CSV table of C-alpha atoms and ligand atoms in Angstrom, one decimal:
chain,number,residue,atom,x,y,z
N,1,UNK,CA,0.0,0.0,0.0
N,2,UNK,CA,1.3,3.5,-0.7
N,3,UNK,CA,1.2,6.0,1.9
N,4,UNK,CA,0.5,9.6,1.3
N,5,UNK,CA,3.5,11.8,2.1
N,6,UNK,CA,3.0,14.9,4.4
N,7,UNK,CA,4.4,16.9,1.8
N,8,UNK,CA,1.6,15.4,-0.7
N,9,UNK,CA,-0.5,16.8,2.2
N,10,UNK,CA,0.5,20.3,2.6
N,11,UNK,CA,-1.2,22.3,-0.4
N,12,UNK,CA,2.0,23.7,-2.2
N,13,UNK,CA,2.9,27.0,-1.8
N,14,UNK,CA,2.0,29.3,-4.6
N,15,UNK,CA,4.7,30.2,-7.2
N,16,UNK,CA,5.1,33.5,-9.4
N,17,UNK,CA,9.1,32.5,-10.4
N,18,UNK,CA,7.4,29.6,-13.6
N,19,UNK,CA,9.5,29.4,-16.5
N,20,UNK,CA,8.3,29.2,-19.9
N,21,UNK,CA,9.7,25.6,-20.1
N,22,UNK,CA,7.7,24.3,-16.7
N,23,UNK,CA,4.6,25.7,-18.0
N,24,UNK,CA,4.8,24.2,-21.4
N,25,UNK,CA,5.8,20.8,-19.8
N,26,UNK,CA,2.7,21.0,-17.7
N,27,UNK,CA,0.3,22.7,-20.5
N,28,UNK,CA,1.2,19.7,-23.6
N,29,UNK,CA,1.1,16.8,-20.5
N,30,UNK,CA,-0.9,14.1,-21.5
N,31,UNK,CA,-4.9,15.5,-21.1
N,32,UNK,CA,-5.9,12.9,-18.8
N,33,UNK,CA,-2.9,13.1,-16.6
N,34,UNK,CA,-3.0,17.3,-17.2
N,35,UNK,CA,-6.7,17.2,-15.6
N,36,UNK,CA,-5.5,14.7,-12.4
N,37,UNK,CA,-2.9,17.3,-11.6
N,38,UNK,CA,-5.4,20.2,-12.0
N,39,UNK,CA,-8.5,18.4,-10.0
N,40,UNK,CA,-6.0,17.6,-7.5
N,41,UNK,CA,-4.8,21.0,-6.8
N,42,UNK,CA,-8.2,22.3,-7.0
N,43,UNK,CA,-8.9,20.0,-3.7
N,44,UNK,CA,-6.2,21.8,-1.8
N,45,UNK,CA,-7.4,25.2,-2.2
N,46,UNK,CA,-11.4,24.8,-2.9
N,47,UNK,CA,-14.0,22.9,-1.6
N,48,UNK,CA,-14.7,20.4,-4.3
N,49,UNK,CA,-18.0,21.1,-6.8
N,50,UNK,CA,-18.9,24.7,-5.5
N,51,UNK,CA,-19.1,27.1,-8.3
N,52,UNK,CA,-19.6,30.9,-8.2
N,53,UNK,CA,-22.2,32.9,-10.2
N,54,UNK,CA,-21.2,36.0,-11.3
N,55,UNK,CA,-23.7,38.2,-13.1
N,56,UNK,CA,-22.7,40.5,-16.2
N,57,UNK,CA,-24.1,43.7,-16.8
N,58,UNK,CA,-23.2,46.1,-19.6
N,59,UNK,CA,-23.8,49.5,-18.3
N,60,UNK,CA,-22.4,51.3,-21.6
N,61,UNK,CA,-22.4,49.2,-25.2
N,62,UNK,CA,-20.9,49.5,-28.2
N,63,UNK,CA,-19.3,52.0,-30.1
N,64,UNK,CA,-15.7,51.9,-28.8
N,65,UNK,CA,-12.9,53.6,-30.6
N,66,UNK,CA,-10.2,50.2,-29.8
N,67,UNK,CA,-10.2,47.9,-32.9
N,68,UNK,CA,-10.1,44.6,-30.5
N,69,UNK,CA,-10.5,42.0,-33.2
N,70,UNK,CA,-13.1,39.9,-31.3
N,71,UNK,CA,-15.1,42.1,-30.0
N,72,UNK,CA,-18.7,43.3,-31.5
N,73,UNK,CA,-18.8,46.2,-29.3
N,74,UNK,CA,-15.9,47.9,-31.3
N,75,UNK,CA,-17.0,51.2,-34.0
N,76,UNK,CA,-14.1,49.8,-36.5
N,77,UNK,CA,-16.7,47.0,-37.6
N,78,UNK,CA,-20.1,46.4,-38.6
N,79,UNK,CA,-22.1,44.4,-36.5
N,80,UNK,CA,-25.9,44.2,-34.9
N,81,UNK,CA,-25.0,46.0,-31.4
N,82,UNK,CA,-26.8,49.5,-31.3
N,83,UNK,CA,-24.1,52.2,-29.1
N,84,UNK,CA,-26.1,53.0,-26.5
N,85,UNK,CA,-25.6,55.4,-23.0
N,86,UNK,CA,-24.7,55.0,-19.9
N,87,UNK,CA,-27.4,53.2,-17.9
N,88,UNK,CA,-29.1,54.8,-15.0
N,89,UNK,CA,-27.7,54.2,-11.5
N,90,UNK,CA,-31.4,53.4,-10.5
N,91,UNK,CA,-31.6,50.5,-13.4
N,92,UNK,CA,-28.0,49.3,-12.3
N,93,UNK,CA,-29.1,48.8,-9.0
N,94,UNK,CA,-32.5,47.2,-10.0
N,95,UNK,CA,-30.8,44.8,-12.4
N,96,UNK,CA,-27.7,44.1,-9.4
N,97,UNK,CA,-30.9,42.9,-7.0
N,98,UNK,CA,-32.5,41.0,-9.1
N,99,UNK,CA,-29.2,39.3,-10.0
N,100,UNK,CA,-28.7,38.6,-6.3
N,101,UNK,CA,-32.5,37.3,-5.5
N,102,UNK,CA,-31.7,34.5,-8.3
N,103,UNK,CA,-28.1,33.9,-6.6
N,104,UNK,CA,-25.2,35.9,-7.7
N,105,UNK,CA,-22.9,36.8,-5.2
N,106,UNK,CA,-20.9,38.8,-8.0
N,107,UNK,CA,-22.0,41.7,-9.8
N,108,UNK,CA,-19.7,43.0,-13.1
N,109,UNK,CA,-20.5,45.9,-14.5
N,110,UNK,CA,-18.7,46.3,-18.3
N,111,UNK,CA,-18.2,49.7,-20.5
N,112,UNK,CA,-17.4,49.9,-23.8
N,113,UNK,CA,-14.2,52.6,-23.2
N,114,UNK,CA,-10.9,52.7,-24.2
N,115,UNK,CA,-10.3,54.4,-21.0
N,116,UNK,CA,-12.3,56.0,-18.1
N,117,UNK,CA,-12.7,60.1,-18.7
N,118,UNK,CA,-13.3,62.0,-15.6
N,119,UNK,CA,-16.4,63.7,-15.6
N,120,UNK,CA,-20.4,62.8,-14.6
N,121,UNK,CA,-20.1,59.1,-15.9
N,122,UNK,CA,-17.0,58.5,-13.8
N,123,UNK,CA,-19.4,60.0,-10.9
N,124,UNK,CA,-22.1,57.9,-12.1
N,125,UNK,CA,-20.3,54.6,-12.2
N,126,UNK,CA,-19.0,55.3,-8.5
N,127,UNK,CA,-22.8,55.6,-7.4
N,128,UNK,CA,-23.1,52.0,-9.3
N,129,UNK,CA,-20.6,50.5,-7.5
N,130,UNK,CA,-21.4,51.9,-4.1
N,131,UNK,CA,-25.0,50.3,-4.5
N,132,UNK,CA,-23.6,47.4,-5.5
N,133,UNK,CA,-21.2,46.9,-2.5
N,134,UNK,CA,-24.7,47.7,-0.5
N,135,UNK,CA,-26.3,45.0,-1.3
N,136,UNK,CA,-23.7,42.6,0.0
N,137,UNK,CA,-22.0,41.5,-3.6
N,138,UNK,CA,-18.5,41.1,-4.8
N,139,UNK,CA,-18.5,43.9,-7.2
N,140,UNK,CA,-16.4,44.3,-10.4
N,141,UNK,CA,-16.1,46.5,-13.0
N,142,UNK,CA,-14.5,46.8,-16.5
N,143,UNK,CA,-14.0,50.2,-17.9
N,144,UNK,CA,-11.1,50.1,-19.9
N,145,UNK,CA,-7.8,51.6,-19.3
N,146,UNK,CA,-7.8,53.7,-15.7
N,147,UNK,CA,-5.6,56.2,-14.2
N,148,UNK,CA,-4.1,55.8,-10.3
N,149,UNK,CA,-6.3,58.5,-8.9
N,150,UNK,CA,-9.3,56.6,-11.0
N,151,UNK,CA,-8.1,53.5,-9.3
N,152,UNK,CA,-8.2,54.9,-5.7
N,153,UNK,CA,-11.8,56.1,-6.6
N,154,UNK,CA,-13.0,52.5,-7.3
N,155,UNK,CA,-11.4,51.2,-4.4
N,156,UNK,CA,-12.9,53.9,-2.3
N,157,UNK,CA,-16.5,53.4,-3.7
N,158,UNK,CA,-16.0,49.6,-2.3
N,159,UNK,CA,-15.0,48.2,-5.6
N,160,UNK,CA,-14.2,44.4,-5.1
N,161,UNK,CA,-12.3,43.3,-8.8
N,162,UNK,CA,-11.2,45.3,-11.5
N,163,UNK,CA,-11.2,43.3,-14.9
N,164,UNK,CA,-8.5,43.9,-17.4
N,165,UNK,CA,-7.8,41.2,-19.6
N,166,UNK,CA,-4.6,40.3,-21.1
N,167,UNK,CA,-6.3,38.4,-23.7
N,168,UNK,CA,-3.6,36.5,-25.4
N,169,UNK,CA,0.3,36.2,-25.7
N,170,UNK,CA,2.5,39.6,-25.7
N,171,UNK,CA,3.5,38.3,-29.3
N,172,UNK,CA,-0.1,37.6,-30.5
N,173,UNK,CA,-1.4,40.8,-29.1
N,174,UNK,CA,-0.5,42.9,-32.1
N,175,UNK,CA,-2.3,40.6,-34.7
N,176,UNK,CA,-5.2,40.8,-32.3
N,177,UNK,CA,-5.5,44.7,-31.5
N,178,UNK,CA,-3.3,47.6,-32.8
N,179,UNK,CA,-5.1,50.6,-30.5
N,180,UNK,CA,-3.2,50.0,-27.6
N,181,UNK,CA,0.0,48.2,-26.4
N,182,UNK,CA,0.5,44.8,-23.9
N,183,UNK,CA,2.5,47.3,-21.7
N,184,UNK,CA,-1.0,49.7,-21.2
N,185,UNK,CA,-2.6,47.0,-19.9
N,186,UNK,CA,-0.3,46.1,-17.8
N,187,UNK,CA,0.2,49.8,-16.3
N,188,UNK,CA,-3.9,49.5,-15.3
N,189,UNK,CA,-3.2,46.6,-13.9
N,190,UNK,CA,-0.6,47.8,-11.5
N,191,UNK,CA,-2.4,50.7,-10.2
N,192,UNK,CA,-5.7,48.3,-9.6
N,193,UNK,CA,-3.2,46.8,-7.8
N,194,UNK,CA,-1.6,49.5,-5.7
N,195,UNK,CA,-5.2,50.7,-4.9
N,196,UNK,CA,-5.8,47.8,-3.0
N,197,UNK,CA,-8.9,46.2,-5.4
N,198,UNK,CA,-8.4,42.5,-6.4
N,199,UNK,CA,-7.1,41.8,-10.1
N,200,UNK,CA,-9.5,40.2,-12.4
N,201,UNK,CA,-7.2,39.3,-15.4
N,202,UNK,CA,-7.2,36.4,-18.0
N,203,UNK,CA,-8.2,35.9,-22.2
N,204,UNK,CA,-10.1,34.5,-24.9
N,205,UNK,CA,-9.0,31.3,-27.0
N,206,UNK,CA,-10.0,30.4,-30.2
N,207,UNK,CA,-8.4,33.5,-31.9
N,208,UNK,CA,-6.1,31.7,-34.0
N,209,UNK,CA,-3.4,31.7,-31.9
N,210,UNK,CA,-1.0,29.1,-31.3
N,211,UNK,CA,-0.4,26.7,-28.2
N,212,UNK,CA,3.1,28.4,-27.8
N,213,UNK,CA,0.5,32.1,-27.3
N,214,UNK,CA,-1.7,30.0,-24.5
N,215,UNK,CA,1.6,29.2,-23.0
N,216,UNK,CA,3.0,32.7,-23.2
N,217,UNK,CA,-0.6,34.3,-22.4
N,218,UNK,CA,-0.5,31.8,-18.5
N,219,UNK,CA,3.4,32.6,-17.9
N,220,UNK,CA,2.1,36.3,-17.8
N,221,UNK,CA,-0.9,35.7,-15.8
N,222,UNK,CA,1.4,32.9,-13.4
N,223,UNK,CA,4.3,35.8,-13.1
N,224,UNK,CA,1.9,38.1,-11.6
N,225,UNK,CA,2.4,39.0,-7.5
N,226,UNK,CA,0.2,38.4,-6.1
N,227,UNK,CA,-1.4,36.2,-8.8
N,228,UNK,CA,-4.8,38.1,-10.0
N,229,UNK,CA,-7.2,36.6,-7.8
N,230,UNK,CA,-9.8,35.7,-10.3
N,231,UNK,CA,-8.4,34.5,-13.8
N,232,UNK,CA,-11.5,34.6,-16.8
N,233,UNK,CA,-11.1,32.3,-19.2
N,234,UNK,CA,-13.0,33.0,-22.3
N,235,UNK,CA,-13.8,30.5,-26.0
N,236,UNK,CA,-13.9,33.3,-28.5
N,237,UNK,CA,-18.0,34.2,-29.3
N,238,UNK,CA,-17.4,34.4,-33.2
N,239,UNK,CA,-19.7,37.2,-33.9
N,240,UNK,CA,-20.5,38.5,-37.5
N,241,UNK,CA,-19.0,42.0,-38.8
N,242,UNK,CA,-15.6,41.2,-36.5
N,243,UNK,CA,-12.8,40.1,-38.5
N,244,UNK,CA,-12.7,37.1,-35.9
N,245,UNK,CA,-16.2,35.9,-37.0
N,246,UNK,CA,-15.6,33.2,-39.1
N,247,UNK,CA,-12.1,32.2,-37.1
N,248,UNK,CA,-12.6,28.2,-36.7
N,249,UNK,CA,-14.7,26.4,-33.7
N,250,UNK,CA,-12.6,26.6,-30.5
N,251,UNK,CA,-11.6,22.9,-29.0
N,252,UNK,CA,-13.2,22.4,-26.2
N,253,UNK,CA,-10.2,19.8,-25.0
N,254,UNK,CA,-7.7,23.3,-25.7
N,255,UNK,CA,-10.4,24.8,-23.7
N,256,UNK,CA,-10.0,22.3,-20.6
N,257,UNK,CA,-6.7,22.1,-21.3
N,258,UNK,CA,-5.6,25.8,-20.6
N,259,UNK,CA,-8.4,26.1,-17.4
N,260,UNK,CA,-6.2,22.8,-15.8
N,261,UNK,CA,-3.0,24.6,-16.9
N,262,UNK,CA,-4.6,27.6,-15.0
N,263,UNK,CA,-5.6,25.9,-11.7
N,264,UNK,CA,-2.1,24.2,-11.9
N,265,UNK,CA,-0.3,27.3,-12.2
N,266,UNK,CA,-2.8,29.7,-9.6
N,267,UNK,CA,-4.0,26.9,-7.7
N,268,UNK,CA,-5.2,29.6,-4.8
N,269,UNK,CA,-7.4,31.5,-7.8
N,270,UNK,CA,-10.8,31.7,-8.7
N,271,UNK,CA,-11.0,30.4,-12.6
N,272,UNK,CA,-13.8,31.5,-14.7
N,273,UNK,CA,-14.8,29.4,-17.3
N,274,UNK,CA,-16.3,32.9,-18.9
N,275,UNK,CA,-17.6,33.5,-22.6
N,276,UNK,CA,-18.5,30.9,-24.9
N,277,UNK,CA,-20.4,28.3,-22.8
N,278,UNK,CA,-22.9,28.3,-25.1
N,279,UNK,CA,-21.1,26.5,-28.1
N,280,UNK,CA,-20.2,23.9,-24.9
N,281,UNK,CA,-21.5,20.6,-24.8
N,282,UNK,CA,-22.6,19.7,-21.3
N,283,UNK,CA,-19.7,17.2,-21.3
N,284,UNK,CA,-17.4,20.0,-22.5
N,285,UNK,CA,-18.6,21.9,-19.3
N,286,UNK,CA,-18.5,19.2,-17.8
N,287,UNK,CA,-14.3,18.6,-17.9
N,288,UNK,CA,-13.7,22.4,-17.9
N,289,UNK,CA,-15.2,21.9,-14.1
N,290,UNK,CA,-13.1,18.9,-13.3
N,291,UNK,CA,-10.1,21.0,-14.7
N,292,UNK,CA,-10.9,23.4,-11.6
N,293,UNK,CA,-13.1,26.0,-12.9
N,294,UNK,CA,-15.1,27.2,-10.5
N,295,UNK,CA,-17.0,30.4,-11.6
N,296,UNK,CA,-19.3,31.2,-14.2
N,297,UNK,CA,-21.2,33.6,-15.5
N,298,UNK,CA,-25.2,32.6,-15.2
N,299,UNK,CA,-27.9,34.5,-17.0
N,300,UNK,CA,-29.6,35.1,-20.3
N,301,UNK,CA,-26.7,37.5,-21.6
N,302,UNK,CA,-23.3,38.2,-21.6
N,303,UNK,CA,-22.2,41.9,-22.0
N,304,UNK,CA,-24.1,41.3,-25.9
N,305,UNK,CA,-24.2,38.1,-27.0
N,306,UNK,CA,-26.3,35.2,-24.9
N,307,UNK,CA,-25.7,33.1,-22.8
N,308,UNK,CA,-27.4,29.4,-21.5
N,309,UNK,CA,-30.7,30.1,-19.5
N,310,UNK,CA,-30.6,29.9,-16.2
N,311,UNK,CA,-33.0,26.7,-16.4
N,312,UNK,CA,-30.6,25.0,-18.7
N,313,UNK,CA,-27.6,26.0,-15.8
N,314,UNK,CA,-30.0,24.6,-13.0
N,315,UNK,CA,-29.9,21.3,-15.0
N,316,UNK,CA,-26.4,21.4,-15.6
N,317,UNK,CA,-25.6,21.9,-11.9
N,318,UNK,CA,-28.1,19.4,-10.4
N,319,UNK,CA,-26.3,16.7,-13.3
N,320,UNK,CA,-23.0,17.4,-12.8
N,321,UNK,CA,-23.7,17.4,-8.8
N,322,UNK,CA,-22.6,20.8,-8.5
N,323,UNK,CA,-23.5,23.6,-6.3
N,324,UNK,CA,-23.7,27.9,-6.6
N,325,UNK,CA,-21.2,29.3,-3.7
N,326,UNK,CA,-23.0,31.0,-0.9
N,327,UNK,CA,-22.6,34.3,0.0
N,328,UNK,CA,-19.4,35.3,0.1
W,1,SAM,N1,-13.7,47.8,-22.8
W,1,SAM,C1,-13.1,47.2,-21.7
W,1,SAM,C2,-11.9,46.4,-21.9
W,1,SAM,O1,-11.7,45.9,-23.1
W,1,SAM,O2,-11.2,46.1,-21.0
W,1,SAM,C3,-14.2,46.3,-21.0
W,1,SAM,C4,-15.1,45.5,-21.7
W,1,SAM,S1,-14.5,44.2,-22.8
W,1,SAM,C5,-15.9,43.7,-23.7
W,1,SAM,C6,-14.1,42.9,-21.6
W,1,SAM,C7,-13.5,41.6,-22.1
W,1,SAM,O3,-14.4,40.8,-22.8
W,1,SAM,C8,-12.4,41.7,-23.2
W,1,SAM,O4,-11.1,42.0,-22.6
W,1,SAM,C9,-12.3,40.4,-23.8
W,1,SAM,O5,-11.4,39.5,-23.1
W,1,SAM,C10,-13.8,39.9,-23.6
W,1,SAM,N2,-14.5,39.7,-24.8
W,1,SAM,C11,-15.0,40.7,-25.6
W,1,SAM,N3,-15.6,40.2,-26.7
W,1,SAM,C12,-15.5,38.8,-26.6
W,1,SAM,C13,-15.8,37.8,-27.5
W,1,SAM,N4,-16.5,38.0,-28.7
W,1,SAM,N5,-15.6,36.5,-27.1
W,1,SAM,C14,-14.9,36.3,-25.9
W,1,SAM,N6,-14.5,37.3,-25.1
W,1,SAM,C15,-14.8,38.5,-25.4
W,2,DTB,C1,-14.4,38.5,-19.3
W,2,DTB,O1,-13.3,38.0,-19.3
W,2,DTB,N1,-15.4,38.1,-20.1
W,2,DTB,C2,-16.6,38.9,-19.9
W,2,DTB,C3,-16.2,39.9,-18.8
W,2,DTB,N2,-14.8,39.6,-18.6
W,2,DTB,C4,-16.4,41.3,-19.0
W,2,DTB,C5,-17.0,39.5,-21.2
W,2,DTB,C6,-17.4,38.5,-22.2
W,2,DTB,C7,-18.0,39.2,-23.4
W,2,DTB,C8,-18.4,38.3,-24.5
W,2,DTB,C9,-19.0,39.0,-25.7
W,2,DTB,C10,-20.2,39.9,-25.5
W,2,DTB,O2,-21.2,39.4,-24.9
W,2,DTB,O3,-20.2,41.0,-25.9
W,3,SF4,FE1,-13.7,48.2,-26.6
W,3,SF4,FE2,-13.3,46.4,-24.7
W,3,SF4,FE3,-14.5,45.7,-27.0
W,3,SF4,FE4,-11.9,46.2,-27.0
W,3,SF4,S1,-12.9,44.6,-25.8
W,3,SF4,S2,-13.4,47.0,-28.5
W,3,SF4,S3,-11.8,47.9,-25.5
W,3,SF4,S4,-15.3,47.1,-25.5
């Protein structure tokens, strides 16, 4: 009989010092014995088959000068999302309570910016957030690129996350967008940082990049410190008029694949499987959660494009045995 070692015990002690070469060993392991690794991790740091649901909200769509190849919300490209203006602080917080009476215990909040301009919106989106933090929910936001003072703001008005994606490789990036460089992103990401909110930072597959971009896209995430404490990870949502819409089907085994890679290399993080669950088989789903994904986004809608019902989530859970976190 083997015996389990106390150091097999003790969950391992997180990491931010990965090499490109250890993370590409672990990421093009054998699937089966990737998704072991990653399920085993997960036990150490999360209680096993508890999922957060995290509601999204677009308070601002569409018409966004950045040329973000994927995304429909962009003014370079021609697609079915009407611009609209900033919603009400009233129908914010109406929409935030509804999404907590049907079990969210996170509330995100996205705007179509480049960046966040001072001004009444600004004030506006601080009166969101400080409803939002009322009612008891994580709250996040994703606004585009912020300034320090901006930062402090947020953190003041009780902001929980700030969302920033990295989206993909430092190589691929430029392929991807041309409006603004890896190095801005990372700049709003240090200042989320230094104003005390949690990081909220991850990307989208299924953009033609390579595995070697995957790779490089986690050793950035991995080399953060401290690691961003909830890591998205999206399967492109092809939509029509982007120059990504007709990019090939993502694999939902890459899919799983990068999430275990994830949990692996942040085992103490919360992993989202995040855009794109609706081209998922069940069974699809069903491995992304047994690669230690354990957040979701539930509800009708993403920021534009849908998402499964919440009846055909209800299923899901009560099949796969799995069960919404509790308040937080
Ligand atoms: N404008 C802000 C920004 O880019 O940071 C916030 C909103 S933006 C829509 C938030 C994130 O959504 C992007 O960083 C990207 O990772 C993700 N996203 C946008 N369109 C997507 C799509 N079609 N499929 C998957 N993820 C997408
Ligand atoms: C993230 O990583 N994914 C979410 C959230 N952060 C803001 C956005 C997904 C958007 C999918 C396309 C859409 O609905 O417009
Ligand atoms: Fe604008 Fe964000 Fe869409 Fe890029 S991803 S076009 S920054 S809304």
């Amino acid at each position: 009989m083997t015996r389990t070692s106390a150091a097999e015990l003790q969950p391992q002690a997180l990491r931010h010092d990965w090499k490109r070469e250890e993370i590409r060993a672990i990421y093009h392991q054998p699937l089966l014995e990737l998704l072991f690794q990653a399920q085993q991790i997960h036990r150490q740091f999360h209680r096993p088959g508890e999922v957060q649901l995290c509601r999204l909200l677009s308070i601002k769509t569409g018409g966004c000068p950045e040329d973000c190849a994927y995304c429909p919300q962009s003014a370079h490209y021609h697609t079915e999302v009407r611009p609209g203006a900033l919603m009400s602080v009233e129908e914010v917080r109406r929409a935030a309570e509804k999404a907590r009476s049907e079990g969210a215990t996170r509330f995100c909040m996205g705007a179509a910016w480049r960046e966040v301009r001072d001004g009444r919106d600004f004030e506006n989106v601080l009166a969101m957030v400080r409803d939002v933090a009322s009612l008891g929910m994580e709250v996040c936001c994703t606004l585009g690129m912020l300034n320090e003072h901006q930062a402090r703001r947020l953190a003041e008005a009780g902001l929980t996350a700030y969302n920033h994606n990295l989206d993909t490789s430092p190589e691929y990036y430029g392929a991807i967008i041309t409006t603004r460089r890896y190095e801005d992103r990372l700049r709003t990401l240090e200042y989320v940082r230094r104003a005390g909110i949690s990081v909220c930072c991850g990307g989208i597959i299924g953009m033609g990049e390579s595995d070697e971009d995957r790779v490089g896209l986690l050793h950035q995430l991995a080399s953060m410190n401290p690691h961003p404490e909830s890591v998205p990870i999206n399967s492109l949502v092809r939509v029509e008029g982007t120059p990504l819409g007709e990019a090939e089907p993502t694999d939902p085994l890459t899919l799983a694949r990068t999430i275990a890679a994830a949990r692996i290399l942040m085992p103490a993080s919360r992993v989202r499987l995040s855009a794109g669950r609706r081209s998922l088989s069940r069974e699809s789903a069903a491995l992304c959660f047994m690669a230690g994904a354990n957040s979701i986004f539930f509800g009708e809608k993403l920021l534009t494009t849908p998402n499964p019902g919440r009846d055909e989530d209800e299923l899901l859970f009560r099949d796969l045995g799995l069960r919404a976190m509790s308040r937080v």
